[in-house]
CSV table of C-alpha atoms and ligand atoms in Angstrom, one decimal:
chain,number,residue,atom,x,y,z
A,161,MET,CA,0.0,0.0,0.0
A,162,MET,CA,2.7,2.5,1.0
A,163,SER,CA,4.9,1.5,-1.9
A,164,SER,CA,2.0,2.1,-4.4
A,165,ARG,CA,1.6,5.6,-2.8
A,166,ILE,CA,5.2,6.3,-3.5
A,167,ALA,CA,4.9,5.0,-7.0
A,168,LEU,CA,2.0,7.4,-7.6
A,169,LEU,CA,4.1,10.2,-6.1
A,170,ASN,CA,7.0,9.4,-8.4
A,171,ASN,CA,4.8,9.6,-11.5
A,172,ASP,CA,3.7,13.0,-10.4
A,173,LEU,CA,7.2,14.1,-9.7
A,174,THR,CA,8.3,13.1,-13.2
A,175,LYS,CA,5.6,15.2,-14.7
A,176,ARG,CA,6.8,18.2,-12.6
A,177,ARG,CA,10.4,17.5,-13.7
A,178,LEU,CA,11.5,17.0,-10.1
A,179,ASP,CA,14.0,14.3,-9.3
A,180,GLY,CA,13.6,14.6,-5.6
A,181,PHE,CA,10.9,15.6,-3.1
A,182,ILE,CA,11.0,16.4,0.6
A,183,VAL,CA,7.9,15.6,2.7
A,184,THR,CA,7.7,17.7,5.9
A,185,ASP,CA,4.0,17.9,6.6
A,186,PRO,CA,3.5,15.4,9.5
A,187,VAL,CA,0.2,14.0,8.1
A,188,ASN,CA,1.8,13.5,4.7
A,189,VAL,CA,4.7,11.7,6.3
A,190,LYS,CA,2.2,9.5,8.0
A,191,TYR,CA,0.3,8.9,4.8
A,192,LEU,CA,3.4,7.9,2.8
A,193,SER,CA,5.2,5.8,5.4
A,194,GLY,CA,2.4,4.6,7.8
A,195,PHE,CA,4.7,5.7,10.6
A,196,MET,CA,3.0,7.5,13.5
A,197,GLY,CA,5.9,9.1,15.2
A,198,HIS,CA,6.7,12.9,14.9
A,199,ASP,CA,9.4,15.1,13.8
A,200,SER,CA,10.4,13.0,10.8
A,201,VAL,CA,11.0,14.0,7.2
A,202,ILE,CA,10.9,11.9,4.0
A,203,LEU,CA,13.1,12.3,1.0
A,204,VAL,CA,11.7,10.6,-2.1
A,205,THR,CA,14.0,10.2,-5.2
A,206,ALA,CA,13.6,8.1,-8.3
A,207,ASN,CA,15.1,4.9,-7.0
A,208,LYS,CA,15.7,5.4,-3.2
A,209,ASN,CA,13.6,6.8,-0.4
A,210,TYR,CA,14.9,8.1,2.9
A,211,PHE,CA,13.2,8.5,6.3
A,212,PHE,CA,15.0,11.0,8.6
A,213,THR,CA,14.2,10.9,12.3
A,214,ASP,CA,15.7,11.4,15.7
A,215,SER,CA,16.8,9.1,18.4
A,216,ARG,CA,13.3,8.8,19.9
A,217,TYR,CA,11.9,7.1,16.9
A,218,VAL,CA,14.8,5.6,15.0
A,219,GLU,CA,14.6,2.1,16.4
A,220,GLU,CA,10.9,1.8,15.8
A,221,ALA,CA,11.3,3.3,12.3
A,222,LYS,CA,14.1,0.9,11.4
A,223,LYS,CA,11.9,-2.1,12.3
A,224,GLY,CA,8.7,-0.9,10.6
A,225,LEU,CA,9.7,1.0,7.4
A,226,LYS,CA,10.8,-1.4,4.7
A,227,ALA,CA,10.5,1.0,1.8
A,228,PHE,CA,12.9,3.6,3.3
A,229,GLU,CA,16.5,3.9,4.3
A,230,VAL,CA,16.0,5.1,7.9
A,231,GLN,CA,18.7,7.7,8.9
A,232,LEU,CA,19.3,9.0,12.4
A,233,VAL,CA,19.7,12.8,12.4
A,234,ASN,CA,22.3,13.9,14.8
A,235,CYS,CA,22.7,17.6,14.4
A,236,SER,CA,21.0,19.1,11.3
A,237,MET,CA,18.0,17.7,9.5
A,238,ALA,CA,18.8,20.0,6.5
A,239,LYS,CA,22.4,18.8,6.3
A,240,SER,CA,21.3,15.1,6.4
A,241,ILE,CA,18.8,15.6,3.6
A,242,ALA,CA,21.3,17.6,1.6
A,243,GLU,CA,23.9,14.9,1.8
A,244,ALA,CA,21.4,12.2,0.8
A,245,ALA,CA,20.1,14.3,-2.1
A,246,ALA,CA,23.6,15.0,-3.3
A,247,ASP,CA,24.3,11.3,-3.1
A,248,ARG,CA,21.3,10.6,-5.4
A,249,LYS,CA,22.5,13.3,-7.7
A,250,VAL,CA,19.2,15.3,-7.3
A,251,LYS,CA,19.1,18.5,-9.4
A,252,ARG,CA,15.5,19.8,-8.8
A,253,LEU,CA,14.2,19.1,-5.3
A,254,GLY,CA,10.6,19.8,-4.6
A,255,PHE,CA,9.4,20.9,-1.1
A,256,GLU,CA,6.1,21.5,0.6
A,257,ALA,CA,5.9,25.3,0.5
A,258,MET,CA,2.8,25.6,2.7
A,259,ASN,CA,4.5,23.7,5.5
A,260,ILE,CA,8.0,25.2,5.7
A,261,PRO,CA,8.4,28.4,7.7
A,262,TYR,CA,10.3,31.2,6.0
A,263,ALA,CA,13.3,30.9,8.3
A,264,VAL,CA,13.6,27.2,7.7
A,265,ALA,CA,13.4,27.8,3.9
A,266,GLU,CA,16.3,30.2,4.2
A,267,ARG,CA,18.3,27.6,6.1
A,268,LEU,CA,17.5,25.0,3.5
A,269,LYS,CA,18.7,27.3,0.7
A,270,SER,CA,22.1,27.6,2.3
A,271,SER,CA,22.4,23.8,2.8
A,272,PHE,CA,21.4,22.9,-0.8
A,273,GLN,CA,23.8,24.9,-2.8
A,274,ASN,CA,24.0,22.9,-6.0
A,275,ILE,CA,20.4,21.8,-5.9
A,276,GLU,CA,17.5,23.8,-7.1
A,277,LEU,CA,14.8,24.0,-4.5
A,278,VAL,CA,11.3,24.1,-6.1
A,279,PRO,CA,8.3,25.2,-4.0
A,280,THR,CA,5.1,23.1,-4.5
A,281,THR,CA,1.6,23.0,-3.1
A,282,ASP,CA,-0.9,20.1,-2.9
A,283,VAL,CA,1.3,17.4,-4.4
A,284,ILE,CA,0.5,14.9,-1.7
A,285,GLY,CA,-2.8,16.6,-0.8
A,286,ASN,CA,-3.9,15.7,-4.3
A,287,LEU,CA,-2.8,12.1,-3.9
A,288,ARG,CA,-4.6,11.9,-0.6
A,289,ALA,CA,-7.8,13.1,-2.1
A,290,VAL,CA,-8.2,9.8,-3.9
A,291,LYS,CA,-8.8,7.2,-1.2
A,292,ASP,CA,-7.7,3.6,-1.6
A,293,ARG,CA,-9.7,0.6,-0.4
A,294,GLY,CA,-8.1,0.4,3.1
A,295,GLU,CA,-8.8,4.1,3.7
A,296,ILE,CA,-12.4,3.8,2.6
A,297,THR,CA,-12.9,0.9,5.0
A,298,ARG,CA,-11.5,3.0,7.8
A,299,ILE,CA,-13.6,6.0,6.9
A,300,LYS,CA,-16.7,3.8,6.9
A,301,ALA,CA,-15.8,2.5,10.4
A,302,SER,CA,-15.3,6.1,11.7
A,303,ILE,CA,-18.6,7.1,10.2
A,304,LYS,CA,-20.4,4.1,11.6
A,305,LEU,CA,-19.3,5.0,15.1
A,306,ALA,CA,-20.2,8.7,14.6
A,307,LYS,CA,-23.7,7.7,13.5
A,308,LEU,CA,-24.1,5.4,16.5
A,309,VAL,CA,-23.1,8.2,18.9
A,310,MET,CA,-25.3,10.7,17.1
A,311,LYS,CA,-28.3,8.4,17.5
A,312,LYS,CA,-27.5,7.6,21.2
A,313,VAL,CA,-26.8,11.2,22.2
A,314,SER,CA,-29.7,12.7,20.2
A,315,ARG,CA,-32.1,10.6,22.4
A,316,MET,CA,-31.0,12.7,25.4
A,317,ILE,CA,-32.1,16.0,23.8
A,318,GLN,CA,-35.0,17.5,25.8
A,319,PRO,CA,-36.0,20.9,27.2
A,320,GLY,CA,-33.6,21.9,30.1
A,321,LEU,CA,-30.5,20.2,28.7
A,322,THR,CA,-27.6,22.5,28.0
A,323,GLU,CA,-25.6,22.5,24.7
A,324,THR,CA,-22.4,21.7,26.6
A,325,SER,CA,-23.9,18.6,28.2
A,326,ILE,CA,-24.7,17.3,24.7
A,327,ALA,CA,-21.2,18.0,23.5
A,328,ARG,CA,-19.7,16.4,26.6
A,329,ALA,CA,-21.8,13.3,26.1
A,330,VAL,CA,-20.6,13.0,22.5
A,331,GLU,CA,-17.0,13.2,23.7
A,332,MET,CA,-17.5,10.5,26.4
A,333,GLU,CA,-19.1,8.1,24.0
A,334,PHE,CA,-16.2,8.4,21.5
A,335,ILE,CA,-13.6,8.0,24.3
A,336,ASN,CA,-15.4,4.9,25.5
A,337,GLU,CA,-15.2,3.4,22.0
A,338,GLY,CA,-11.5,4.0,21.7
A,339,ALA,CA,-11.9,7.0,19.5
A,340,LYS,CA,-11.7,10.8,20.0
A,341,THR,CA,-13.6,13.8,18.6
A,342,ALA,CA,-12.3,14.9,15.2
A,343,PHE,CA,-13.2,18.6,16.1
A,344,ASP,CA,-15.1,20.4,18.9
A,345,THR,CA,-18.6,19.1,18.8
A,346,ILE,CA,-21.2,21.6,17.7
A,347,ALA,CA,-24.4,21.5,19.7
A,348,ALA,CA,-26.1,24.8,18.8
A,349,SER,CA,-29.7,25.4,19.7
A,350,GLY,CA,-32.3,27.9,18.5
A,351,PRO,CA,-30.7,31.2,17.5
A,352,ASN,CA,-27.2,30.0,18.4
A,353,SER,CA,-27.3,27.7,15.3
A,354,SER,CA,-27.0,30.7,12.9
A,355,MET,CA,-23.3,30.8,13.6
A,356,PRO,CA,-21.8,28.1,11.3
A,357,HIS,CA,-19.0,27.2,13.8
A,358,ALA,CA,-20.9,27.9,17.0
A,359,ARG,CA,-19.4,26.6,20.2
A,360,ALA,CA,-21.5,24.6,22.5
A,361,GLY,CA,-22.5,26.9,25.4
A,362,SER,CA,-24.6,27.2,28.4
A,363,ARG,CA,-27.9,27.8,26.6
A,364,LYS,CA,-30.6,25.4,27.8
A,365,ILE,CA,-32.8,23.7,25.1
A,366,LEU,CA,-36.4,24.9,25.2
A,367,ALA,CA,-39.7,23.3,24.4
A,368,ASN,CA,-40.5,23.6,20.7
A,369,ASP,CA,-36.8,24.3,20.0
A,370,PHE,CA,-34.3,23.0,17.5
A,371,VAL,CA,-30.7,21.8,17.8
A,372,MET,CA,-27.9,21.5,15.2
A,373,MET,CA,-25.5,18.7,16.0
A,374,ASP,CA,-22.2,18.6,14.0
A,375,MET,CA,-19.8,16.0,15.2
A,376,GLY,CA,-17.3,13.4,14.1
A,377,CYS,CA,-14.5,11.2,15.4
A,378,VAL,CA,-11.1,10.0,14.6
A,379,LEU,CA,-11.0,6.2,14.7
A,380,ASP,CA,-7.9,4.3,13.5
A,381,ASN,CA,-6.5,7.6,12.2
A,382,TYR,CA,-9.5,8.4,9.9
A,383,CYS,CA,-12.1,11.1,10.5
A,384,SER,CA,-15.9,11.3,10.2
A,385,ASP,CA,-18.1,14.5,10.1
A,386,ILE,CA,-21.9,14.6,10.2
A,387,THR,CA,-24.5,17.3,10.8
A,388,ARG,CA,-28.1,16.6,11.8
A,389,MET,CA,-30.9,18.7,13.1
A,390,PHE,CA,-33.1,17.7,16.0
A,391,THR,CA,-36.3,19.3,17.5
A,392,THR,CA,-38.2,19.3,20.7
A,393,GLY,CA,-41.9,19.5,20.5
A,394,ARG,CA,-43.5,21.4,17.6
A,395,SER,CA,-41.5,23.3,15.0
A,396,SER,CA,-42.5,26.5,13.3
A,397,ASN,CA,-43.4,26.7,9.6
A,398,LYS,CA,-40.4,28.8,9.0
A,399,TYR,CA,-38.1,26.2,10.4
A,400,LYS,CA,-39.8,23.4,8.4
A,401,LYS,CA,-39.6,25.5,5.2
A,402,ILE,CA,-35.9,26.1,5.7
A,403,CYS,CA,-35.2,22.5,6.4
A,404,GLU,CA,-37.0,21.5,3.2
A,405,ILE,CA,-34.9,23.9,1.1
A,406,VAL,CA,-31.6,22.8,2.6
A,407,GLN,CA,-32.6,19.1,2.1
A,408,ASP,CA,-33.5,19.7,-1.5
A,409,ALA,CA,-30.2,21.7,-2.1
A,410,HIS,CA,-28.3,18.7,-0.6
A,411,ASP,CA,-30.2,16.2,-2.8
A,412,ILE,CA,-29.6,18.3,-5.9
A,413,ALA,CA,-25.9,18.5,-5.3
A,414,ILE,CA,-25.6,14.8,-4.5
A,415,LYS,CA,-27.4,13.9,-7.8
A,416,LYS,CA,-24.8,15.9,-9.7
A,417,ILE,CA,-21.8,14.0,-8.3
A,418,LYS,CA,-20.0,11.7,-10.6
A,419,PRO,CA,-16.5,11.4,-12.0
A,420,GLY,CA,-15.6,14.2,-14.5
A,421,VAL,CA,-18.1,16.8,-13.2
A,422,SER,CA,-16.6,20.2,-12.4
A,423,ILE,CA,-16.2,20.6,-8.7
A,424,ALA,CA,-17.4,24.2,-8.9
A,425,ASP,CA,-20.6,23.0,-10.6
A,426,VAL,CA,-21.5,20.8,-7.7
A,427,ASP,CA,-21.1,23.8,-5.3
A,428,ALA,CA,-23.2,25.9,-7.7
A,429,ALA,CA,-26.0,23.4,-7.9
A,430,ALA,CA,-26.8,23.6,-4.2
A,431,ARG,CA,-26.0,27.4,-4.0
A,432,ASP,CA,-28.1,28.4,-7.0
A,433,TYR,CA,-31.1,26.4,-5.6
A,434,ILE,CA,-30.8,28.1,-2.2
A,435,LYS,CA,-30.5,31.5,-4.0
A,436,SER,CA,-33.6,30.7,-6.1
A,437,LYS,CA,-35.6,30.2,-2.9
A,438,GLY,CA,-34.6,33.7,-1.7
A,439,PHE,CA,-31.9,32.8,0.7
A,440,GLY,CA,-28.8,33.6,-1.5
A,441,THR,CA,-26.9,35.5,1.2
A,442,ALA,CA,-27.7,33.0,4.0
A,443,PHE,CA,-25.3,30.3,2.7
A,444,GLY,CA,-21.8,31.7,3.1
A,445,HIS,CA,-19.4,28.8,3.3
A,446,SER,CA,-18.3,26.3,0.7
A,447,LEU,CA,-20.4,23.3,0.0
A,448,GLY,CA,-18.0,20.7,1.4
A,449,HIS,CA,-14.5,19.5,2.1
A,450,GLY,CA,-12.5,16.4,1.6
A,451,ILE,CA,-12.1,14.1,4.7
A,452,GLY,CA,-9.7,11.4,5.6
A,453,LEU,CA,-6.6,11.5,7.8
A,454,GLU,CA,-7.7,15.1,8.5
A,455,VAL,CA,-11.2,16.4,8.9
A,456,HIS,CA,-10.5,19.1,6.3
A,457,GLU,CA,-8.4,18.1,3.4
A,458,GLU,CA,-8.4,18.0,-0.4
A,459,PRO,CA,-10.7,18.4,-2.4
A,460,THR,CA,-12.4,21.6,-1.3
A,461,ILE,CA,-15.9,21.7,-2.8
A,462,SER,CA,-16.4,25.4,-3.5
A,463,GLY,CA,-17.1,27.8,-6.4
A,464,SER,CA,-13.5,28.7,-6.7
A,465,SER,CA,-12.3,25.0,-6.8
A,466,ALA,CA,-10.6,24.1,-10.1
A,467,GLY,CA,-10.7,20.6,-11.4
A,468,THR,CA,-13.2,17.8,-11.7
A,469,LEU,CA,-14.4,15.0,-9.5
A,470,LYS,CA,-12.5,11.7,-9.5
A,471,THR,CA,-13.5,8.2,-8.5
A,472,GLY,CA,-12.3,7.7,-4.9
A,473,PHE,CA,-12.8,11.2,-3.7
A,474,VAL,CA,-14.4,11.3,-0.2
A,475,PHE,CA,-15.9,14.6,0.8
A,476,THR,CA,-18.8,16.3,2.7
A,477,VAL,CA,-21.8,17.9,1.2
A,478,GLU,CA,-23.1,20.4,3.7
A,479,PRO,CA,-25.5,23.1,2.4
A,480,ALA,CA,-27.0,25.4,5.0
A,481,ILE,CA,-29.1,28.4,5.6
A,482,TYR,CA,-28.2,30.7,8.5
A,483,LEU,CA,-30.5,33.5,9.6
A,484,PRO,CA,-29.1,35.7,12.4
A,485,GLY,CA,-31.6,35.9,15.3
A,486,PHE,CA,-33.6,32.9,14.1
A,487,GLY,CA,-31.0,30.1,13.8
A,488,GLY,CA,-29.5,27.9,11.1
A,489,VAL,CA,-30.1,24.6,9.4
A,490,ARG,CA,-27.3,22.5,8.0
A,491,ILE,CA,-27.4,19.0,6.7
A,492,GLU,CA,-24.0,17.3,6.3
A,493,ASP,CA,-23.3,13.9,4.7
A,494,VAL,CA,-20.1,12.3,3.5
A,495,VAL,CA,-20.0,10.9,0.0
A,496,LEU,CA,-17.6,8.6,-1.9
A,497,VAL,CA,-17.3,9.2,-5.6
A,498,THR,CA,-17.9,5.9,-7.5
A,499,ASP,CA,-17.5,5.1,-11.2
A,500,SER,CA,-21.1,5.8,-11.8
A,501,GLY,CA,-22.0,8.5,-9.3
A,502,CYS,CA,-21.6,8.5,-5.6
A,503,GLU,CA,-22.3,6.5,-2.4
A,504,VAL,CA,-23.6,8.5,0.6
A,505,LEU,CA,-21.5,6.9,3.4
A,506,THR,CA,-23.4,8.6,6.2
A,507,ARG,CA,-26.8,7.5,5.2
B,181,LIG,ZN1,-19.4,19.0,10.2
B,182,LIG,ZN1,-17.8,19.4,7.6
């Protein structure tokens, strides 16, 4: 599995005319090597791969990483990488520009004197966007647990309960199952739900109220993310109408999803529908985000996203309408792009 990821990376590097690549983003290091330690850097070249780490991890890395030459870094990481790159006769060396602080980039430049350093973005992010079978299995397991916890905790919702006690219950359920929350659980009731990333607070749920629950866990390194709405007692016609529009926008977007479709068009499908119903300004964020090792990763599903959908993408579809003073409605599912359309994993 790890070696096929490196093979895919090597193909991409050839296209970019790079004969070496430094991986410094810790999640990308994890993705390429399967190694869960920290403070490690990978150097990929055409025919040899290196894993640089310090004395805390070197023994474990040497045992576990067969596709890499594991090197213990004694004094300078940059020097160790530069020596290995020179040894492999690397001429154009890519690095992850979003992940290297300016000061470190300056230091690298002085260590790599005869090697051209080429800034890149999203090289491994784009590989990670397409999930393999093992990843899909793990994401499904993470979602299964999140759904179970959603169901269990939603049964507690009743007048008098505070938002924080809902969020706390979610946290405890995940911990009891050997998982942890992927992000701060959102339990936003009534008018609090108009803030897309509301924090669970001390507001008590009322009779004839509504609650937005947005939660997910990390299980076996993979994330889940689901939003559902719950009500106590009767709901107003306004609330019902908004729910219907958001649900329809969600369904319209999901119907559009299949390989080859422009990502921006999927966002537009939901957004234009909400706009046509008179709530154009009430849906401010993008339609969705990729999910996997991180809760937010490639691909971003927004109007400014370039590119098209590919089989194996896993991302959220989360249209919403937020009305300050009234509250918000969001419905969020995770989909897997298949050869013929998509599978809603959170259904
Ligand atoms: Zn969410
Ligand atoms: Zn989300």
